Amino acid sequence: MTQKLAVFNMKGGVAKSTTAYNLAVGLVKFKKQRVLVIDIDPQGNASAALGIPIWQLEFQLKDVLQHKVPLAQVLVTTASGVDVIPSNILLAEEEIPISGRPGRELLLKKAIAPILDKYNFVLIDCPPNVGVFAINALMASDGVIIPVDMSYLGLLGVQGIEHALTLVRDQLDHPIAIAGVLATRYDRRNNLSKEVLDALTEHFGSKMFKTVIPETVKIREAPSHGQSIFEYDPNGVGASSYRELVNEVYRWQ
Ligand SMILES: Nc1ncnc2c1ncn2[C@@H]1O[C@H](COP(=O)(O)OP(=O)(O)OP(=O)(O)O)[C@@H](O)[C@H]1O
Ligand SMILES: [Mg+2]
């Protein structure tokens, strides 16, 4: 069965895109999985980090949502073997028109249905809000990966995330699960990191991934080379932590 996971948090800069693209590459590289990344964020960060030239896209997710082109024409297969439905800022122009369409929450789910069988994993990189794109991502997913950065505001945002998931479950009748909460950007020299991690663990218990992603310069630099952390710094702590996450997500199936 295809596992469909949204990488979701309304807060910006918590490592949603970083997690989506490294996880995708890792699942292909270490687990030989067939992986599709859907970039439903007009920033196009996951697409760009995977090495896709986002300012030269002939077709993109926007065209899929408008049913303008067949999916096969939009899919890009990257050097790392990940398939991507990319996006750039033009996706933002769709937000208002889509918001007025009937069945607007299910546009993505319906659009990707014909190709799901090809993949073991579909990872959807969400924008930092709870707008129509994020809701489409949640409705197209079985579970969410929730990266939380080790900050006070990151911790404070958890209630809002839970509220959004409750809304999807109760108002839209979609039983989405928490696949795992991921502590990101952990700085062991900083007491706040430990305090936030402790508070998250107390709140989420077994829903926390055991993996903790450290703050490292290499993770930050890797996208500028169009590489995952596994190619850019294969022996560093960033690669080993994301590899642990690959193992955990693989087991979640
Ligand atoms: N573990 C880390 N160590 C150092 N830098 C990191 C780490 N994780 C992410 N970053 C950097 O932090 C910034 C934000 O990360 P990223 O873009 O993945 O977050 P995001 O949640 O997708 O943001 P947005 O909400 O804007 O989509 C990026 O510059 C990224 O390279
Ligand atoms: Mg992002």
Short mmCIF file of N, CA and C and ligand atoms in Angstrom, two decimals, residues 16-17 41 43 45 125-126, ligand 2:
data_model
loop_
_atom_site.label_atom_id
_atom_site.label_comp_id
_atom_site.label_asym_id
_atom_site.label_seq_id
_atom_site.Cartn_x
_atom_site.Cartn_y
_atom_site.Cartn_z
N LYS A 16 10.33 21.69 7.55
CA LYS A 16 9.41 20.86 6.77
C LYS A 16 10.06 20.42 5.45
N SER A 17 10.51 21.41 4.67
CA SER A 17 11.07 21.08 3.35
C SER A 17 12.36 20.28 3.49
N ASP A 41 3.88 23.96 -1.86
CA ASP A 41 4.25 25.25 -1.29
C ASP A 41 4.79 26.14 -2.42
N GLN A 43 6.69 28.43 -2.40
CA GLN A 43 8.13 28.73 -2.25
C GLN A 43 8.98 27.76 -3.06
N ASN A 45 10.54 25.13 -2.20
CA ASN A 45 11.80 24.78 -1.53
C ASN A 45 12.19 23.31 -1.67
N ASP A 125 5.09 18.26 0.81
CA ASP A 125 5.70 19.36 1.56
C ASP A 125 4.71 20.53 1.62
N CYS A 126 4.26 20.83 2.82
CA CYS A 126 3.21 21.84 3.01
C CYS A 126 3.79 23.25 3.17
MG MG B 2 9.24 24.69 3.43
#
